[in-house]
Amino acid sequence: MDLVDRLLDGDRRALARAITLTENEDPLAGDLAAAVFPHTGRARTLGVTGPPGVGKSTVVDGLVHLERATGRRVGVVAVDPTSPFSGGAILGDRIRMRRGASDPGVFIRSLATRGHLGGLSWHTGSVVRLLDAAGFDTILIETVGAGQAEVEIMRYAVTTIVILVPGLGDEVQAIKAGILEIADILVVNKADREGADGLVRELEATLELGAGSAASWKPPVLKTVATADRGLDAVLAAAHDHYLYLESSGSLQARLERELNAEVRGLVRDLAGRAALDWARSAGAWDSALSEVLARRTDPRSAAAGLVTRFLGRVQRKSRP
Amino acid sequence: MSHAKVRVLVAKPGLDSHDRGAKVVARAYRDAGLEVVYTGLHQTPEEIAEAAVQEDVDVAALSILSGAHLTLVPEVVNRLRAKGADDVLILVGGIIPDEDVPALKEAGAAGVFGPGANLDEIVEFTLANLRRRGA
């Protein structure tokens, strides 16, 4: 596929087009993912999450700038929510990402959630792989404004940075049960505001309660003022330390195996389910099973089990020599 | 199955001091189900063209109040062409004197919308004039 060759060659339009095809679930997307997969696994992924308004995009802009200073090429995936009413979205993360805007070593793509919960888009993982295959060394993934439930970022980012700001009040209590747990690095941004030191102490005390063995990673709590580029070098250094820790402890490999295992399992479920549904619809078994459920003569689970059993029986008959 | 969405870049080239109009248009597009990438004030033509490429937008809607549209619009169009992104539909909005409209269209703008333009009309025009793009 010409598009794949161009993408692997670093052609920005080809990369942008490939991301669109992936997001749109175009029929070409499967072949595209298969063709780039052997060229992935090289990039380092960093996730940035936190409640709305804490400065995620500004932090990302600063981290991009620092990574570029070391010569690394940087990809950014920035996710904003889709309106549940119109299906449209306003993607505004680029407003704060000005420094990389015309740098050929930077590629920024805004994605809408398109109905996916969890703080990311359905296709985040695939988009990250496309950037990886196109030769970006570091890939930053920014979630929507997140609180308790949006923890999916940890699947795609090797290192997850959670950003908070002073003055969130009780919200910090709620976050303790959610995204705080997935933080490899905690950042208190807007640290020139009153209450920053108090928040740092509170977070450190919370982490102390959940601390594991002496050998395990202890998330540092770092203060930043992202609009003035203060403290971001320490964040990047901590991300580097975290990566080295994962590598030396064997967790990096274990994590990769866990994620790929989960991905293949999920796809088997998905593909098997689709195949069964396609058969049931085309064979007319679907309508009769559903009418039994609507009449309350069969419960949903039994109806589904019946369909799957018939589908599997058919598959077995077909595969006999 | 394909779930294509129309993507629009709403951009403000030049030195305008506010972006109320751009935000109103961005919102109208969102409410019509489009995905809008908004990049904020004071963008250079190069930044706009590069954002259009990276975001793979179908449409670039440029909002200009400063009076520099006759310089800025051709500049954006040229940068887009240089990047091979000549299939992006270019729209211009803002304070544009009637006598400048032909020159803007000549430069590559498919539609020009002044301060009195109706939002529904802008959205309708956009959707009716999309250019099909190949991979």
Short mmCIF file of C-alpha atoms in Angstrom, two decimals:
data_model
loop_
_atom_site.label_atom_id
_atom_site.label_comp_id
_atom_site.label_asym_id
_atom_site.label_seq_id
_atom_site.Cartn_x
_atom_site.Cartn_y
_atom_site.Cartn_z
CA MET A 1 0.00 0.00 0.00
CA ASP A 2 1.44 3.31 -1.14
CA LEU A 3 0.04 5.10 1.91
CA VAL A 4 1.98 2.80 4.25
CA ASP A 5 5.27 3.37 2.41
CA ARG A 6 4.78 7.10 2.54
CA LEU A 7 3.88 6.96 6.24
CA LEU A 8 6.94 4.86 7.09
CA ASP A 9 8.96 7.36 5.09
CA GLY A 10 7.78 10.15 7.38
CA ASP A 11 5.29 11.81 4.97
CA ARG A 12 3.08 13.95 7.20
CA ARG A 13 0.07 13.98 4.92
CA ALA A 14 0.15 10.19 4.67
CA LEU A 15 0.31 9.93 8.45
CA ALA A 16 -2.58 12.38 8.87
CA ARG A 17 -4.64 10.49 6.28
CA ALA A 18 -3.89 7.14 7.93
CA ILE A 19 -5.11 8.51 11.27
CA THR A 20 -8.34 9.68 9.63
CA LEU A 21 -8.94 6.27 8.03
CA THR A 22 -8.34 4.63 11.41
CA GLU A 23 -10.68 7.00 13.24
CA ASN A 24 -13.38 6.55 10.62
CA GLU A 25 -13.11 2.74 10.82
CA ASP A 26 -12.59 2.75 7.08
CA PRO A 27 -12.37 -0.71 5.45
CA LEU A 28 -8.68 0.05 4.73
CA ALA A 29 -7.88 0.58 8.42
CA GLY A 30 -7.37 -3.11 9.22
CA ASP A 31 -4.77 -3.60 6.48
CA LEU A 32 -3.11 -0.38 7.48
CA ALA A 33 -2.79 -1.47 11.12
CA ALA A 34 -1.40 -4.84 10.03
CA ALA A 35 1.17 -3.23 7.72
CA VAL A 36 2.53 -0.79 10.30
CA PHE A 37 2.55 -3.15 13.30
CA PRO A 38 6.02 -4.64 12.60
CA HIS A 39 7.38 -1.08 12.65
CA THR A 40 6.00 -0.22 16.10
CA GLY A 41 7.13 -0.71 19.68
CA ARG A 42 9.99 1.74 19.55
CA ALA A 43 8.42 4.99 20.79
CA ARG A 44 8.18 5.95 24.43
CA THR A 45 4.65 6.91 25.50
CA LEU A 46 3.77 9.49 28.14
CA GLY A 47 0.20 10.07 29.31
CA VAL A 48 -1.01 13.40 30.69
CA THR A 49 -4.30 13.51 32.56
CA GLY A 50 -6.13 15.48 35.23
CA PRO A 51 -9.32 17.49 35.84
CA PRO A 52 -10.44 20.19 33.37
CA GLY A 53 -8.52 23.46 33.54
CA VAL A 54 -5.40 22.25 35.36
CA GLY A 55 -3.13 23.10 32.42
CA LYS A 56 -2.68 19.75 30.70
CA SER A 57 -2.15 21.24 27.23
CA THR A 58 0.29 23.85 28.55
CA VAL A 59 2.29 21.11 30.31
CA VAL A 60 2.30 19.07 27.10
CA ASP A 61 3.52 22.10 25.15
CA GLY A 62 6.38 22.54 27.63
CA LEU A 63 7.32 18.84 27.56
CA VAL A 64 7.32 18.87 23.74
CA HIS A 65 9.65 21.85 23.82
CA LEU A 66 12.07 20.11 26.23
CA GLU A 67 12.05 16.85 24.30
CA ARG A 68 12.76 18.72 21.06
CA ALA A 69 15.77 20.37 22.70
CA THR A 70 17.30 16.88 23.02
CA GLY A 71 16.62 16.18 19.34
CA ARG A 72 13.87 13.63 19.86
CA ARG A 73 10.90 13.76 17.49
CA VAL A 74 7.60 14.18 19.32
CA GLY A 75 4.06 13.10 18.47
CA VAL A 76 1.06 14.38 20.40
CA VAL A 77 -2.40 12.84 20.59
CA ALA A 78 -4.81 15.27 22.28
CA VAL A 79 -8.34 14.12 23.05
CA ASP A 80 -11.38 16.34 23.62
CA PRO A 81 -14.98 15.30 24.21
CA THR A 82 -17.61 14.79 21.51
CA SER A 83 -20.95 16.48 22.17
CA PRO A 84 -23.47 13.78 23.11
CA PHE A 85 -26.19 15.83 21.41
CA SER A 86 -24.82 16.74 18.00
CA GLY A 87 -21.94 14.27 17.64
CA GLY A 88 -19.74 17.27 16.86
CA ALA A 89 -16.77 18.48 18.88
CA ILE A 90 -14.58 21.49 19.46
CA LEU A 91 -10.97 20.39 19.73
CA GLY A 92 -9.06 23.22 21.37
CA ASP A 93 -5.86 21.66 22.68
CA ARG A 94 -3.73 23.21 19.95
CA ILE A 95 -4.44 26.70 21.34
CA ARG A 96 -1.89 26.02 24.10
CA MET A 97 0.51 24.01 21.96
CA ARG A 98 2.01 26.82 19.96
CA ARG A 99 5.72 26.13 20.16
CA GLY A 100 5.60 22.90 18.20
CA ALA A 101 3.09 24.27 15.70
CA SER A 102 5.49 24.70 12.79
CA ASP A 103 8.31 22.39 13.88
CA PRO A 104 8.86 19.51 11.44
CA GLY A 105 9.95 17.34 14.38
CA VAL A 106 6.51 17.65 15.99
CA PHE A 107 3.15 16.22 14.89
CA ILE A 108 0.01 17.08 16.83
CA ARG A 109 -3.31 15.38 16.21
CA SER A 110 -6.57 16.25 17.97
CA LEU A 111 -9.07 13.45 18.42
CA ALA A 112 -12.69 13.57 19.56
CA THR A 113 -13.94 10.86 21.93
CA ARG A 114 -16.78 10.00 19.49
CA GLY A 115 -18.83 8.52 22.32
CA HIS A 116 -16.06 6.56 23.98
CA LEU A 117 -15.88 6.86 27.77
CA GLY A 118 -12.65 6.51 29.71
CA GLY A 119 -11.10 9.84 28.73
CA LEU A 120 -9.75 8.84 25.31
CA SER A 121 -10.97 8.05 21.79
CA TRP A 122 -11.82 4.51 20.64
CA HIS A 123 -8.76 4.48 18.44
CA THR A 124 -6.10 6.00 20.69
CA GLY A 125 -3.98 2.84 20.69
CA SER A 126 -4.04 2.54 16.89
CA VAL A 127 -3.22 6.23 16.42
CA VAL A 128 -0.26 5.92 18.80
CA ARG A 129 1.01 2.99 16.70
CA LEU A 130 0.77 5.05 13.50
CA LEU A 131 2.86 7.83 15.09
CA ASP A 132 5.31 5.22 16.36
CA ALA A 133 5.67 3.68 12.89
CA ALA A 134 6.14 7.15 11.37
CA GLY A 135 9.26 7.53 13.50
CA PHE A 136 8.28 9.69 16.46
CA ASP A 137 10.50 8.93 19.46
CA THR A 138 8.24 10.25 22.19
CA ILE A 139 4.46 10.21 22.03
CA LEU A 140 2.49 12.35 24.46
CA ILE A 141 -1.15 11.42 25.00
CA GLU A 142 -3.43 14.02 26.58
CA THR A 143 -6.82 12.86 27.88
CA VAL A 144 -10.03 14.85 28.17
CA GLY A 145 -10.50 16.61 31.51
CA ALA A 146 -10.65 13.61 33.80
CA GLY A 147 -11.60 12.75 37.34
CA GLN A 148 -12.45 9.42 38.87
CA ALA A 149 -13.27 7.07 36.04
CA GLU A 150 -10.99 8.10 33.20
CA VAL A 151 -8.15 5.71 33.90
CA GLU A 152 -7.81 4.15 30.46
CA ILE A 153 -4.70 6.22 29.72
CA MET A 154 -2.60 3.74 31.72
CA ARG A 155 -3.19 1.14 28.98
CA TYR A 156 -1.51 3.25 26.30
CA ALA A 157 1.06 5.27 28.22
CA VAL A 158 4.06 3.64 29.83
CA THR A 159 4.29 6.58 32.21
CA THR A 160 1.16 8.40 33.41
CA ILE A 161 1.41 11.97 34.67
CA VAL A 162 -1.55 13.21 36.72
CA ILE A 163 -1.88 16.99 37.05
CA LEU A 164 -3.70 18.80 39.84
CA VAL A 165 -3.82 22.44 40.93
CA PRO A 166 -4.28 24.17 44.27
CA GLY A 167 -7.86 25.10 45.08
CA LEU A 168 -9.66 22.04 43.76
CA GLY A 169 -10.99 21.56 47.30
CA ASP A 170 -13.05 18.46 47.88
CA GLU A 171 -12.41 17.35 44.36
CA VAL A 172 -9.03 16.07 45.52
CA GLN A 173 -10.87 13.73 47.89
CA ALA A 174 -12.80 12.26 44.99
CA ILE A 175 -9.73 12.02 42.79
CA LYS A 176 -7.88 10.03 45.44
CA ALA A 177 -10.02 7.04 44.56
CA GLY A 178 -9.66 7.49 40.83
CA ILE A 179 -6.90 8.88 38.69
CA LEU A 180 -4.54 9.38 41.65
CA GLU A 181 -4.09 5.61 41.77
CA ILE A 182 -2.77 5.45 38.23
CA ALA A 183 -0.24 8.27 38.65
CA ASP A 184 3.41 7.41 38.10
CA ILE A 185 4.18 11.09 38.52
CA LEU A 186 2.03 13.69 40.27
CA VAL A 187 2.26 17.30 39.21
CA VAL A 188 0.93 20.26 41.16
CA ASN A 189 0.65 22.86 38.42
CA LYS A 190 0.00 26.59 38.95
CA ALA A 191 2.25 26.15 41.99
CA ASP A 192 2.65 29.92 42.32
CA ARG A 193 -0.87 29.97 43.70
CA GLU A 194 -1.75 29.82 47.36
CA GLY A 195 -2.19 26.33 48.73
CA ALA A 196 0.37 24.58 46.53
CA ASP A 197 2.55 23.38 49.39
CA GLY A 198 -0.51 22.18 51.31
CA LEU A 199 -1.64 20.16 48.28
CA VAL A 200 1.83 18.66 47.88
CA ARG A 201 1.80 17.56 51.54
CA GLU A 202 -1.70 16.16 51.21
CA LEU A 203 -0.76 14.16 48.11
CA GLU A 204 2.44 12.88 49.68
CA ALA A 205 0.51 11.75 52.76
CA THR A 206 -2.04 9.97 50.57
CA LEU A 207 0.69 8.20 48.60
CA GLU A 208 2.37 7.19 51.87
CA LEU A 209 -0.78 5.30 52.88
CA GLY A 210 -0.76 3.29 49.67
CA ALA A 211 3.00 2.78 49.47
CA GLY A 212 4.14 -0.69 48.43
CA SER A 213 7.42 -2.45 49.13
CA ALA A 214 10.70 -0.56 49.31
CA ALA A 215 11.59 -1.72 45.79
CA SER A 216 8.43 -0.46 44.11
CA TRP A 217 8.10 2.86 42.29
CA LYS A 218 7.15 5.79 44.49
CA PRO A 219 5.36 8.48 42.48
CA PRO A 220 7.09 11.81 43.05
CA VAL A 221 4.99 14.93 43.67
CA LEU A 222 6.42 17.81 41.64
CA LYS A 223 5.52 21.50 41.52
CA THR A 224 5.30 23.31 38.19
CA VAL A 225 4.24 26.64 36.73
CA ALA A 226 3.77 25.46 33.15
CA THR A 227 2.96 28.89 31.71
CA ALA A 228 6.44 30.02 32.83
CA ASP A 229 8.17 26.70 31.99
CA ARG A 230 9.04 26.22 35.67
CA GLY A 231 9.56 22.69 36.96
CA LEU A 232 8.89 20.84 33.70
CA ASP A 233 12.49 19.64 33.35
CA ALA A 234 12.05 17.80 36.67
CA VAL A 235 8.85 16.19 35.34
CA LEU A 236 10.65 14.93 32.26
CA ALA A 237 13.57 13.68 34.39
CA ALA A 238 11.10 11.79 36.61
CA ALA A 239 9.49 10.24 33.53
CA HIS A 240 12.91 9.09 32.41
CA ASP A 241 13.64 7.62 35.86
CA HIS A 242 10.29 5.84 35.79
CA TYR A 243 11.09 4.33 32.41
CA LEU A 244 14.49 3.11 33.64
CA TYR A 245 12.84 1.66 36.74
CA LEU A 246 10.31 -0.26 34.61
CA GLU A 247 13.04 -1.50 32.33
CA SER A 248 15.39 -2.68 35.06
CA SER A 249 12.65 -4.29 37.16
CA GLY A 250 11.32 -6.27 34.19
CA SER A 251 7.94 -4.51 34.53
CA LEU A 252 8.20 -2.94 31.10
CA GLN A 253 8.21 -6.29 29.34
CA ALA A 254 5.55 -7.71 31.67
CA ARG A 255 3.36 -4.69 31.03
CA LEU A 256 3.74 -5.00 27.27
CA GLU A 257 2.83 -8.67 27.35
CA ARG A 258 -0.20 -7.94 29.54
CA GLU A 259 -1.47 -5.23 27.20
CA LEU A 260 -0.99 -7.25 24.01
CA ASN A 261 -2.61 -10.25 25.67
CA ALA A 262 -5.60 -8.12 26.65
CA GLU A 263 -5.80 -6.62 23.16
CA VAL A 264 -5.86 -9.99 21.40
CA ARG A 265 -8.41 -11.35 23.90
CA GLY A 266 -10.63 -8.33 23.37
CA LEU A 267 -10.41 -8.70 19.60
CA VAL A 268 -11.24 -12.42 19.72
CA ARG A 269 -14.39 -11.57 21.69
CA ASP A 270 -15.23 -8.78 19.32
CA LEU A 271 -14.66 -10.73 16.10
CA ALA A 272 -16.33 -13.92 17.36
CA GLY A 273 -19.31 -11.88 18.54
CA ARG A 274 -19.61 -10.10 15.21
CA ALA A 275 -19.39 -13.37 13.28
CA ALA A 276 -22.12 -14.92 15.43
CA LEU A 277 -24.34 -11.85 15.03
CA ASP A 278 -23.83 -11.71 11.27
CA TRP A 279 -24.80 -15.37 10.97
CA ALA A 280 -27.83 -15.00 13.28
CA ARG A 281 -29.14 -12.00 11.32
CA SER A 282 -28.65 -13.53 7.90
CA ALA A 283 -30.06 -16.93 8.94
CA GLY A 284 -33.18 -15.37 10.45
CA ALA A 285 -32.32 -16.87 13.85
CA TRP A 286 -31.96 -13.38 15.27
CA ASP A 287 -35.57 -12.29 14.74
CA SER A 288 -37.09 -15.44 16.19
CA ALA A 289 -34.78 -15.40 19.23
CA LEU A 290 -35.53 -11.74 19.87
CA SER A 291 -39.29 -12.18 19.61
CA GLU A 292 -39.09 -14.95 22.24
CA VAL A 293 -37.30 -12.50 24.53
CA LEU A 294 -39.78 -9.69 23.80
CA ALA A 295 -42.63 -12.04 24.71
CA ARG A 296 -40.73 -12.89 27.92
CA ARG A 297 -40.76 -16.57 27.14
CA THR A 298 -36.94 -16.71 27.02
CA ASP A 299 -34.54 -14.60 29.09
CA PRO A 300 -31.84 -12.61 27.24
CA ARG A 301 -28.96 -14.77 28.39
CA SER A 302 -30.58 -18.05 27.37
CA ALA A 303 -31.51 -16.56 24.00
CA ALA A 304 -27.90 -15.46 23.43
CA ALA A 305 -26.53 -18.83 24.57
CA GLY A 306 -28.92 -20.60 22.19
CA LEU A 307 -27.76 -18.47 19.27
CA VAL A 308 -24.09 -19.03 20.07
CA THR A 309 -24.59 -22.80 20.39
CA ARG A 310 -26.31 -22.96 17.00
CA PHE A 311 -23.61 -20.75 15.46
CA LEU A 312 -20.83 -22.95 16.82
CA GLY A 313 -22.61 -26.11 15.62
CA ARG A 314 -22.73 -24.64 12.15
CA VAL A 315 -19.04 -23.69 12.28
CA GLN A 316 -18.13 -27.27 13.33
CA ARG A 317 -20.18 -28.85 10.54
CA LYS A 318 -18.55 -26.57 8.02
CA SER A 319 -15.02 -27.39 9.16
CA ARG A 320 -15.47 -31.18 8.90
CA PRO A 321 -13.52 -32.71 6.02
CA MET B 1 -18.45 0.23 8.32
CA SER B 2 -17.06 3.71 7.90
CA HIS B 3 -17.88 6.52 10.33
CA ALA B 4 -16.47 9.52 8.52
CA LYS B 5 -16.81 12.89 10.21
CA VAL B 6 -16.30 16.22 8.56
CA ARG B 7 -13.35 18.01 10.15
CA VAL B 8 -12.96 21.78 10.03
CA LEU B 9 -10.02 23.96 11.06
CA VAL B 10 -11.21 27.32 12.36
CA ALA B 11 -8.19 29.59 12.34
CA LYS B 12 -7.37 33.22 12.93
CA PRO B 13 -4.43 34.41 10.88
CA GLY B 14 -2.84 37.74 11.71
CA LEU B 15 -3.15 40.20 14.52
CA ASP B 16 -6.86 40.33 15.40
CA SER B 17 -7.49 41.17 19.04
CA HIS B 18 -10.57 39.04 19.60
CA ASP B 19 -12.11 35.81 18.36
CA ARG B 20 -15.79 36.02 19.25
CA GLY B 21 -16.88 35.48 15.66
CA ALA B 22 -14.58 32.51 15.18
CA LYS B 23 -15.90 30.91 18.36
CA VAL B 24 -19.52 31.42 17.30
CA VAL B 25 -18.81 29.75 13.95
CA ALA B 26 -16.90 26.92 15.67
CA ARG B 27 -19.88 26.29 17.88
CA ALA B 28 -22.30 26.29 14.95
CA TYR B 29 -20.17 23.66 13.22
CA ARG B 30 -20.04 21.57 16.37
CA ASP B 31 -23.80 21.79 16.77
CA ALA B 32 -24.14 20.59 13.17
CA GLY B 33 -22.14 17.47 14.09
CA LEU B 34 -18.75 18.50 12.66
CA GLU B 35 -15.41 18.15 14.41
CA VAL B 36 -13.80 21.57 14.77
CA VAL B 37 -10.12 22.10 15.47
CA TYR B 38 -9.72 25.57 16.90
CA THR B 39 -6.22 27.00 17.13
CA GLY B 40 -6.68 30.41 18.81
CA LEU B 41 -5.48 33.90 17.95
CA HIS B 42 -2.41 35.15 16.07
CA GLN B 43 -1.63 32.21 13.80
CA THR B 44 0.87 32.50 10.99
CA PRO B 45 -0.11 31.14 7.54
CA GLU B 46 2.54 28.43 7.98
CA GLU B 47 1.05 27.34 11.33
CA ILE B 48 -2.43 27.23 9.82
CA ALA B 49 -1.33 25.17 6.82
CA GLU B 50 0.63 22.78 9.01
CA ALA B 51 -2.33 22.34 11.40
CA ALA B 52 -4.62 21.66 8.41
CA VAL B 53 -2.24 18.92 7.22
CA GLN B 54 -1.74 17.28 10.63
CA GLU B 55 -5.43 17.39 11.50
CA ASP B 56 -6.36 16.20 7.98
CA VAL B 57 -9.25 18.66 7.80
CA ASP B 58 -11.75 18.89 4.96
CA VAL B 59 -12.22 22.62 5.49
CA ALA B 60 -10.10 25.57 6.64
CA ALA B 61 -12.29 28.46 7.79
CA LEU B 62 -10.22 31.64 8.20
CA SER B 63 -11.56 34.46 10.32
CA ILE B 64 -9.93 37.83 9.65
CA LEU B 65 -10.94 41.19 11.12
CA SER B 66 -7.70 43.11 10.65
CA GLY B 67 -8.13 44.10 7.02
CA ALA B 68 -5.10 42.07 5.95
CA HIS B 69 -7.19 39.41 4.20
CA LEU B 70 -5.81 40.19 0.73
CA THR B 71 -2.32 39.27 1.95
CA LEU B 72 -3.18 36.50 4.42
CA VAL B 73 -5.60 34.40 2.38
CA PRO B 74 -3.30 33.87 -0.65
CA GLU B 75 -0.46 33.16 1.75
CA VAL B 76 -2.41 30.38 3.52
CA VAL B 77 -3.51 28.94 0.16
CA ASN B 78 0.08 28.91 -1.10
CA ARG B 79 1.36 27.17 2.02
CA LEU B 80 -1.37 24.55 1.75
CA ARG B 81 -0.52 23.93 -1.90
CA ALA B 82 3.17 23.64 -1.07
CA LYS B 83 2.29 20.87 1.40
CA GLY B 84 0.15 19.07 -1.17
CA ALA B 85 -3.05 19.88 0.72
CA ASP B 86 -4.79 21.65 -2.16
CA ASP B 87 -8.01 19.68 -1.66
CA VAL B 88 -8.92 21.61 1.51
CA LEU B 89 -12.00 23.81 1.10
CA ILE B 90 -11.05 27.40 2.01
CA LEU B 91 -13.64 29.72 3.55
CA VAL B 92 -13.11 33.28 4.72
CA GLY B 93 -15.14 35.17 7.30
CA GLY B 94 -14.84 38.49 9.07
CA ILE B 95 -14.85 42.10 8.01
CA ILE B 96 -14.40 41.86 4.26
CA PRO B 97 -15.43 44.74 1.93
CA ASP B 98 -17.61 43.55 -0.98
CA GLU B 99 -15.09 44.78 -3.52
CA ASP B 100 -12.43 42.40 -2.10
CA VAL B 101 -14.56 39.27 -2.54
CA PRO B 102 -13.61 38.59 -6.18
CA ALA B 103 -9.90 38.81 -5.34
CA LEU B 104 -10.31 36.36 -2.45
CA LYS B 105 -12.20 33.92 -4.66
CA GLU B 106 -9.51 34.32 -7.29
CA ALA B 107 -6.95 33.46 -4.59
CA GLY B 108 -8.74 30.21 -3.78
CA ALA B 109 -11.47 31.01 -1.24
CA ALA B 110 -14.62 29.04 -2.09
CA GLY B 111 -16.86 31.19 0.07
CA VAL B 112 -16.63 34.58 1.77
CA PHE B 113 -18.90 35.49 4.68
CA GLY B 114 -19.25 38.97 6.12
CA PRO B 115 -20.50 40.10 9.53
CA GLY B 116 -24.16 39.67 8.60
CA ALA B 117 -23.79 36.06 7.44
CA ASN B 118 -26.27 33.59 8.78
CA LEU B 119 -24.75 30.63 10.66
CA ASP B 120 -27.04 28.05 9.08
CA GLU B 121 -26.07 29.39 5.69
CA ILE B 122 -22.35 29.02 6.51
CA VAL B 123 -22.81 25.42 7.69
CA GLU B 124 -24.98 24.58 4.69
CA PHE B 125 -22.50 26.10 2.25
CA THR B 126 -19.65 24.18 3.91
CA LEU B 127 -21.37 20.81 3.70
CA ALA B 128 -22.54 21.40 0.13
CA ASN B 129 -19.05 22.30 -1.14
CA LEU B 130 -16.83 19.64 0.44
CA ARG B 131 -14.30 18.23 -1.97
CA ARG B 132 -14.02 14.48 -2.05
CA ARG B 133 -10.56 13.36 -1.18
CA GLY B 134 -8.74 10.17 -2.00
CA ALA B 135 -6.17 8.38 0.17
#
